[in-house]
Tab-separated table of C-alpha atoms in Angstrom:
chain	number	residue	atom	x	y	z
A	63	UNK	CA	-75.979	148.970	-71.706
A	64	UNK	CA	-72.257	147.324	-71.799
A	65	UNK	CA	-71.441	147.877	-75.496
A	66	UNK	CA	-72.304	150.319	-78.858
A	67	UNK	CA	-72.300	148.202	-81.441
A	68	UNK	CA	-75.270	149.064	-84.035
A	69	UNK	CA	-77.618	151.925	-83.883
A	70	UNK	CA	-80.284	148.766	-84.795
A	71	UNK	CA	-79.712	147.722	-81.323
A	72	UNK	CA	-80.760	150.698	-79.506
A	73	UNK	CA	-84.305	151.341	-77.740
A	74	UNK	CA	-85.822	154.735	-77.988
A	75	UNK	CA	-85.176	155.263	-74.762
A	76	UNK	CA	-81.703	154.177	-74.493
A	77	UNK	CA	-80.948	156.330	-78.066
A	78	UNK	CA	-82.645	159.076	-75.993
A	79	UNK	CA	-80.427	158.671	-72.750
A	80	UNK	CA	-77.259	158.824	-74.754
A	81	UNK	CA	-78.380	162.138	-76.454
A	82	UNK	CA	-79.629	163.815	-73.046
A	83	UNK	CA	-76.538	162.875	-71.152
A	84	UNK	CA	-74.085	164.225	-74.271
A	85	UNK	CA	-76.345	167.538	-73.487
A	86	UNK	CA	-75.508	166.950	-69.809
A	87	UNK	CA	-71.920	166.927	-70.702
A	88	UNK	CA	-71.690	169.803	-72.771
A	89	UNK	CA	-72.887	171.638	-69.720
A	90	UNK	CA	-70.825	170.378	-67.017
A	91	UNK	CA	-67.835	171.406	-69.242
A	92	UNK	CA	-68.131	174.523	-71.054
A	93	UNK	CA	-67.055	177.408	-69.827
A	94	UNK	CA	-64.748	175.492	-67.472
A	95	UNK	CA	-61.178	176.898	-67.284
A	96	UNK	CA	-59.933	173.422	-67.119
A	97	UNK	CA	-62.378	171.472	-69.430
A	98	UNK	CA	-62.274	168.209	-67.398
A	99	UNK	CA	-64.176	165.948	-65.353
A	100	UNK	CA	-63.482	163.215	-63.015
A	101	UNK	CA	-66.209	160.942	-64.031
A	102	UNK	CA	-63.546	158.162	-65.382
A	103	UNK	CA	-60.417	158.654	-63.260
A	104	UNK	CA	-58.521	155.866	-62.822
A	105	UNK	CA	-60.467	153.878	-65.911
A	106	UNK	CA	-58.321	152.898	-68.880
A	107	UNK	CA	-59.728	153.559	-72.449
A	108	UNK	CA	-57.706	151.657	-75.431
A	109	UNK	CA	-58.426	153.244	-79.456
A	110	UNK	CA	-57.933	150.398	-81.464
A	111	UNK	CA	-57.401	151.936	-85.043
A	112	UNK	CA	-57.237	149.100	-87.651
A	113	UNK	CA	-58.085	151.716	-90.254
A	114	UNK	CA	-56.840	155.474	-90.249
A	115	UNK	CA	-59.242	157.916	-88.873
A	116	UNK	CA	-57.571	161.043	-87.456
A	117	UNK	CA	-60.971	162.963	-86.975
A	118	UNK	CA	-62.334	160.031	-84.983
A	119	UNK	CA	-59.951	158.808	-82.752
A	120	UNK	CA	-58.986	162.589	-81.973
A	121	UNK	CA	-62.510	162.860	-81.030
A	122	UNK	CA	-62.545	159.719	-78.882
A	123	UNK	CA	-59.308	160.410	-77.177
A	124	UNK	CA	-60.733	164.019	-76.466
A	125	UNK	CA	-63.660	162.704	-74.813
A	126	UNK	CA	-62.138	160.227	-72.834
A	127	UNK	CA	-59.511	162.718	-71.398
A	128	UNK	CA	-62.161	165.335	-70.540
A	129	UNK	CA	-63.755	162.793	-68.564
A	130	UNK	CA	-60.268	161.716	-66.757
A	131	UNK	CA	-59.502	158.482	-68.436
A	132	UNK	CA	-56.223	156.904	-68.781
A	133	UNK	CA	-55.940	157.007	-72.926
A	134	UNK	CA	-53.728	154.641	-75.056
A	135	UNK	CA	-53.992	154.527	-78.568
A	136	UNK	CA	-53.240	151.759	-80.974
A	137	UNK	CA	-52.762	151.961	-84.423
A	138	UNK	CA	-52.781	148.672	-85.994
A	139	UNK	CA	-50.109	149.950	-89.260
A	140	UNK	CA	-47.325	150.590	-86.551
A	141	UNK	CA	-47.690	147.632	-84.637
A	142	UNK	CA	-47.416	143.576	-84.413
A	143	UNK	CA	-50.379	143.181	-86.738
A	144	UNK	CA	-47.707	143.735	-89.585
A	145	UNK	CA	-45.334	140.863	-87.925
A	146	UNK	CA	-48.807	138.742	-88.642
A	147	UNK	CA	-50.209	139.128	-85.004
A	148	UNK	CA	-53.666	138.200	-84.595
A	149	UNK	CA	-57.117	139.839	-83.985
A	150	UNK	CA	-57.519	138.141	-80.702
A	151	UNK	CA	-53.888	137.888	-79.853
A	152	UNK	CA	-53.808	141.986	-79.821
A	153	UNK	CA	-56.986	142.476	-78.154
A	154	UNK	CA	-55.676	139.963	-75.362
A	155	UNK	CA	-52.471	141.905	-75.140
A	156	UNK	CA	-54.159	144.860	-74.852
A	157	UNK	CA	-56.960	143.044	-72.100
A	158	UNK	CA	-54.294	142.053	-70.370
A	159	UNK	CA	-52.932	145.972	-69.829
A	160	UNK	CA	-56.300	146.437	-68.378
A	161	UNK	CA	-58.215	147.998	-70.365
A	162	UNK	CA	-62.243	148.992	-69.230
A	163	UNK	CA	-63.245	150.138	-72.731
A	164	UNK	CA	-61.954	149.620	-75.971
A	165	UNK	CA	-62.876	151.660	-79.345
A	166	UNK	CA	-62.370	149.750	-82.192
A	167	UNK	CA	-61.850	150.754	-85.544
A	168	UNK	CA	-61.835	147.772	-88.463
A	169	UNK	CA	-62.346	147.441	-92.346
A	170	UNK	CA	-64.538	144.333	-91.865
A	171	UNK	CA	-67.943	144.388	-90.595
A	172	UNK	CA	-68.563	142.539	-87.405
A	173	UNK	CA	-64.846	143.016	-85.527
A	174	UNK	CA	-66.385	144.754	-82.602
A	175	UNK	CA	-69.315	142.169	-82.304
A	176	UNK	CA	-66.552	139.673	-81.927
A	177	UNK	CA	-64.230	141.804	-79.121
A	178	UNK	CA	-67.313	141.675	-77.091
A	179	UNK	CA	-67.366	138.351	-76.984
A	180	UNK	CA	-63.582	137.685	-76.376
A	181	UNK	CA	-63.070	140.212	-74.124
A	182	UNK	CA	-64.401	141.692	-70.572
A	183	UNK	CA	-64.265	145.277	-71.157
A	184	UNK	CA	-67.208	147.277	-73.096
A	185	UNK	CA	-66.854	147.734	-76.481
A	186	UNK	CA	-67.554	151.143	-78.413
A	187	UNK	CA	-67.620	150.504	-82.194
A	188	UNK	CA	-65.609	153.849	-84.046
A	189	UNK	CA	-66.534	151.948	-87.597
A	190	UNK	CA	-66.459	149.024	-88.903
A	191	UNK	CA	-66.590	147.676	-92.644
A	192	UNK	CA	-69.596	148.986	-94.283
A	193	UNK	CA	-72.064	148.314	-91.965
A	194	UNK	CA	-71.846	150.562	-88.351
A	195	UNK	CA	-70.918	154.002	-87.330
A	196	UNK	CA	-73.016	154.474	-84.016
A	197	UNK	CA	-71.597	157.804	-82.390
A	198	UNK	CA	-71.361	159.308	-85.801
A	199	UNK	CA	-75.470	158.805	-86.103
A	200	UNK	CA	-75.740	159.975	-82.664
A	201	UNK	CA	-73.644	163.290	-83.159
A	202	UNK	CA	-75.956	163.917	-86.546
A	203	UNK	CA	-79.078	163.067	-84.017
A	204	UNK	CA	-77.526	165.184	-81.195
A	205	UNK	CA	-77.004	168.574	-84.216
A	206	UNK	CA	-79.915	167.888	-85.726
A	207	UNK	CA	-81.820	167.964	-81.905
A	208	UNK	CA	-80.295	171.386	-81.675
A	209	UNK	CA	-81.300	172.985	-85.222
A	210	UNK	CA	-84.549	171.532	-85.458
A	211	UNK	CA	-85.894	171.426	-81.186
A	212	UNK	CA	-87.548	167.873	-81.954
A	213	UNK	CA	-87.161	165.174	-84.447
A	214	UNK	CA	-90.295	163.385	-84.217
A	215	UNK	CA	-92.339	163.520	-88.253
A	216	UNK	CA	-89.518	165.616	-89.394
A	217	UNK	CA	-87.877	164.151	-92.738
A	218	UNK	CA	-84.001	163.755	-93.220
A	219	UNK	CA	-82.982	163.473	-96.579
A	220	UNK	CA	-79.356	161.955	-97.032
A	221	UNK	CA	-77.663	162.503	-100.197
A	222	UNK	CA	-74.698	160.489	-102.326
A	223	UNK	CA	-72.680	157.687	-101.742
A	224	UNK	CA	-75.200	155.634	-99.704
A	225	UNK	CA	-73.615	152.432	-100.955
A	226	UNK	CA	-70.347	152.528	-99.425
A	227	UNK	CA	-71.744	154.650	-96.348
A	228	UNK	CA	-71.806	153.408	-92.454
A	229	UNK	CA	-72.719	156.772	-91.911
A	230	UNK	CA	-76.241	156.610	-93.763
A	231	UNK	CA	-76.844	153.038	-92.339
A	232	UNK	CA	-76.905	154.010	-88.584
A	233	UNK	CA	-78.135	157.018	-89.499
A	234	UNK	CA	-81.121	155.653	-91.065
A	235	UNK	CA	-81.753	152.801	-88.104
A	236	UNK	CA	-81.578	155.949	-85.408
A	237	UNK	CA	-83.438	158.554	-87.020
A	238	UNK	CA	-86.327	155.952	-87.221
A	239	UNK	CA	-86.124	154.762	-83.948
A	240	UNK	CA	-86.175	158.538	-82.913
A	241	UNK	CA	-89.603	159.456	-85.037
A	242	UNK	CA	-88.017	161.047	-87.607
A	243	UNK	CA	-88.781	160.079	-91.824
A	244	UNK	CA	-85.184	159.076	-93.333
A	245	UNK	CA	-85.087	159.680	-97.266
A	246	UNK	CA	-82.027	158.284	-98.814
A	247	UNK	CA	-80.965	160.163	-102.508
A	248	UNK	CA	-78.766	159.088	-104.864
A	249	UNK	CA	-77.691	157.679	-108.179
A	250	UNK	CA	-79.122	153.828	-108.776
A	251	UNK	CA	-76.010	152.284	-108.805
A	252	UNK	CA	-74.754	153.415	-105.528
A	253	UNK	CA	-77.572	152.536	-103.618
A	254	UNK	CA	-76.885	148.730	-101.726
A	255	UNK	CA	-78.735	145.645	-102.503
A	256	UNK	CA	-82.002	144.825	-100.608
A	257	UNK	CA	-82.135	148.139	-99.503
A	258	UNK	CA	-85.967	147.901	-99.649
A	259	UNK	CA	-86.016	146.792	-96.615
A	260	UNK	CA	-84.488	149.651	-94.987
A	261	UNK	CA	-87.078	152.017	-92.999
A	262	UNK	CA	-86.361	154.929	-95.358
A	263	UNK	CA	-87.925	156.039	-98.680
A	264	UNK	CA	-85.469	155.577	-101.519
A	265	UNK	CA	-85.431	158.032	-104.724
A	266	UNK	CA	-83.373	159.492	-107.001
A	267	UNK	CA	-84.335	162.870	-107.795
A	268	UNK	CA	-82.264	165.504	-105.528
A	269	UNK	CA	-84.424	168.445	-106.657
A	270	UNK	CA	-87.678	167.009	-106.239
A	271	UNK	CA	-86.768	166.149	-102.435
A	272	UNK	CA	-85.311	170.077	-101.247
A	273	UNK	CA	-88.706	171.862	-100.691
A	274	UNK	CA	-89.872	169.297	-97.987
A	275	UNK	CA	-87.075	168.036	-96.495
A	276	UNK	CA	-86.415	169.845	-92.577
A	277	UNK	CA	-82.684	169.054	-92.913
A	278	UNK	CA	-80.053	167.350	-95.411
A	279	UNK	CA	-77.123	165.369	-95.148
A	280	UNK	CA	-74.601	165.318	-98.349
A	281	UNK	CA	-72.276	161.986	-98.020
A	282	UNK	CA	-68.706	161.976	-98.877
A	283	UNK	CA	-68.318	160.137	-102.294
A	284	UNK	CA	-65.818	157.323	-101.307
A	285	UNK	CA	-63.618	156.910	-104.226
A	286	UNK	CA	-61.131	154.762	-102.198
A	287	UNK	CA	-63.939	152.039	-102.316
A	288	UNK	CA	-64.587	152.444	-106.028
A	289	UNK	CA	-62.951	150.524	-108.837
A	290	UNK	CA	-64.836	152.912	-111.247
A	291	UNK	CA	-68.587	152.452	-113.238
A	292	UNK	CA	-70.543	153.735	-110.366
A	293	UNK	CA	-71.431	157.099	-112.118
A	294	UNK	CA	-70.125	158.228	-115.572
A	295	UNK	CA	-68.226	160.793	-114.719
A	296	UNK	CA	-67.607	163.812	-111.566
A	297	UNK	CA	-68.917	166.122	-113.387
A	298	UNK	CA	-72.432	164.997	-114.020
A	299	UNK	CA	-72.777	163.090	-110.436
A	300	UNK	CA	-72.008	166.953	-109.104
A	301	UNK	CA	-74.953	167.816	-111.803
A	302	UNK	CA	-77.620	165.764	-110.321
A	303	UNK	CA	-76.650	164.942	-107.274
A	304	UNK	CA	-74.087	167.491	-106.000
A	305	UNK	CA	-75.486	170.824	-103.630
A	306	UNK	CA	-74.627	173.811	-104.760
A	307	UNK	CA	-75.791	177.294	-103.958
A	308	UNK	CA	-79.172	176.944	-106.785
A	309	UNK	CA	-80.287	173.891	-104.730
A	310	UNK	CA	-79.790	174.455	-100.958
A	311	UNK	CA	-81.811	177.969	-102.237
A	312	UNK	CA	-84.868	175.328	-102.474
A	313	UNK	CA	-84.448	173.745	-99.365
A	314	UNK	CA	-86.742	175.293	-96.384
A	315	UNK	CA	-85.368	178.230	-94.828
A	316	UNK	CA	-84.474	176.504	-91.723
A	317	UNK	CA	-83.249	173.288	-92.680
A	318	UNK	CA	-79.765	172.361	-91.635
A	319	UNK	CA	-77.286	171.235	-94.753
A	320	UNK	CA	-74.891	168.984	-92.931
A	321	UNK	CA	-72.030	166.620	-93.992
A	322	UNK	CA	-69.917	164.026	-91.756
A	323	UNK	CA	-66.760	165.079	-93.073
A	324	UNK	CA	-64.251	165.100	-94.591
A	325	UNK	CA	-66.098	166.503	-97.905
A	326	UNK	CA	-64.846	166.592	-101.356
A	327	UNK	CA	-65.361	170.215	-102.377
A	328	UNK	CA	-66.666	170.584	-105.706
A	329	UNK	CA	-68.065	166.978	-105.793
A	330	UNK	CA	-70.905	166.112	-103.249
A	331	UNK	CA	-70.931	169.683	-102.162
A	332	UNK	CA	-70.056	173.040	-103.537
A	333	UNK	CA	-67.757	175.423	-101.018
A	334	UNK	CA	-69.948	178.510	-100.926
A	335	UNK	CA	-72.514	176.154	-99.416
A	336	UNK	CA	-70.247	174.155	-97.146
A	337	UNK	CA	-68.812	177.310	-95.460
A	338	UNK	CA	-71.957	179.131	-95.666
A	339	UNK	CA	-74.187	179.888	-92.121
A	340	UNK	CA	-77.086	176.646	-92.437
A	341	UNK	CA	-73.987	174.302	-92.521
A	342	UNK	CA	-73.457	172.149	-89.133
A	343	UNK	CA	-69.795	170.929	-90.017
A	344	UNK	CA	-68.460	172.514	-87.273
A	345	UNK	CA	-71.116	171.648	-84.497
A	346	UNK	CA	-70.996	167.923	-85.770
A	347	UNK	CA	-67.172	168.183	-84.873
A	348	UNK	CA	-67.759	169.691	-81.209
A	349	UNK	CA	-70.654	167.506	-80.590
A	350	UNK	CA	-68.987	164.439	-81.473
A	351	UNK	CA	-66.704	165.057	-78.040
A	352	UNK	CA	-69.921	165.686	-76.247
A	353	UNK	CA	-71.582	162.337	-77.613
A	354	UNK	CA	-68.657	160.104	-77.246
A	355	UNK	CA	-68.423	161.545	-73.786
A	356	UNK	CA	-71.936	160.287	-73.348
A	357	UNK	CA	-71.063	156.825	-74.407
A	358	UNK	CA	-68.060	156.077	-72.245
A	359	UNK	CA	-69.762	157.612	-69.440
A	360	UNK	CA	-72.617	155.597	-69.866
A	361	UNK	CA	-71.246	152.331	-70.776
A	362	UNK	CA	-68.210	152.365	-68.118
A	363	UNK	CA	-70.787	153.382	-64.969
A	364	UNK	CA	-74.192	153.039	-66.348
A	365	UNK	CA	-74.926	156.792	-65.380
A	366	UNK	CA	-73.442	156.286	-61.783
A	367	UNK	CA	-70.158	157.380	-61.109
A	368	UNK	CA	-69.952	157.556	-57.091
């Protein structure tokens, strides 16, 4: 495995690997007074933020550290993409400093797809357009591992904004490939075109899916990408689609309310719920080091490091 593109593109066992060795890593480094390891020394990792992300590149840059890495980041808004620099022109410049992975963040769908084939070095995708958030889905798959011991038969119900979600998309392609059932929730008109052909089941009754679903997974509604119509109002999308402290009280005992973050309080999700015990939040966060340490482990010495 060179790159992480698409969740589509990973074999069980590979989607398997990646989880095991993020539970390899969490081991090797906690409870370390010095929370490093020398796995990547002398490798160069380049974040390659075309959109702002402070949660994700944090995480990335954490990860690569702890494993030793040489980290530069690159944030497209303060450099000579604004003079009108190109795509390929900046991820030459940035070959050319010698970079062995680079994590690429982009608006449009497809941008890492095409540094892997311009450049040498592997290629982790952090997000791009619509379409792809791959570590993301493997931190949810990682928590969910954790709560749950096993996600083979167990349904996943994801909740909200599926339209304008990477999140649910490689969420939906990994859970699947992992045995789990993916139900995606939400209101008609925020649900994408052709999604029939997903491997989920598609509703849109919230209340009828709590009592068997083994975990949830409320999406941020993403107003930046709205231009308005999608629902008639806040108010009533929080009605019927929002989880408050009456609904998650239907959901089996056990089952794990998470949420990728950052949340609109209120909206998708109410904050007695989001700060309450069953949340993951917080896990999702520290697992998302452990996960992305998996990755550039993986991809930069396929699991050999001598």
């Amino acid at each position: 495995m060179k790159h992480l593109i698409d969740t589509a593109d990973l074999s069980r066992e590979q989607a398997e690997l990646l989880l095991h060795q993020a539970e390899e890593m969490s081991r090797a480094v906690s409870g370390r007074e010095v929370p490093k390891l020398p796995a990547l020394r002398g490798r160069t990792v380049v974040n390659l933020f075309f959109e702002d992300s402070t949660r994700t590149r944090t995480s990335f840059e954490t990860a690569a550290k702890r494993l030793s890495a040489d980290v530069v980041n690159f944030a497209a808004k303060s450099s000579s993409v604004n003079k009108g620099e190109s795509l390929k022109d900046t991820a030459l410049t940035l070959q050319a400093m010698g970079a062995d992975a680079v994590v690429v963040r982009h608006g449009a769908a497809g941008v890492p797809e095409r540094l892997a084939t311009w450049l040498p070095s592997s290629i982790l995708n952090a997000g791009d357009g619509l379409r792809g958030h791959p570590t993301q889905a493997l931190l949810d798959a990682y928590t969910l591992q954790q709560r749950l011991g096993r996600l083979d038969g167990r349904t996943v119900t994801i909740v909200g904004d599926i339209l304008h979600s990477r999140v649910a998309r490689s969420n939906v392609w990994l859970l699947n490939t992992l045995g789990a059932n993916v139900r995606l929730i939400g209101p008609p008109t925020l649900m994408p075109r052709r999604i029939e052909s997903w491997p989920a089941e598609v509703g849109y009754d919230l209340d009828a899916a709590l009592p068997d679903s083994d975990a949830i997974m409320m999406l941020r509604v993403q107003r930046e990408r709205m231009l308005g119509g999608f629902f008639p109002s806040e108010r009533e999308y929080s009605l019927r689609y929002g989880l408050d402290q009456r609904r998650a009280a239907r959901l089996p005992e056990e089952a794990p309310i998470m949420h990728p973050g950052p949340m609109n309080r209120g909206l998708e999700i109410a904050s007695a719920v989001a700060d309450s015990p069953r949340t993951t939040i917080v896990d999702q966060v520290t697992n998302g080091i452990w996960v992305r340490m998996a990755a550039l482990y993986l991809l930069l010495t396929n699991g050999d490091d001598e």
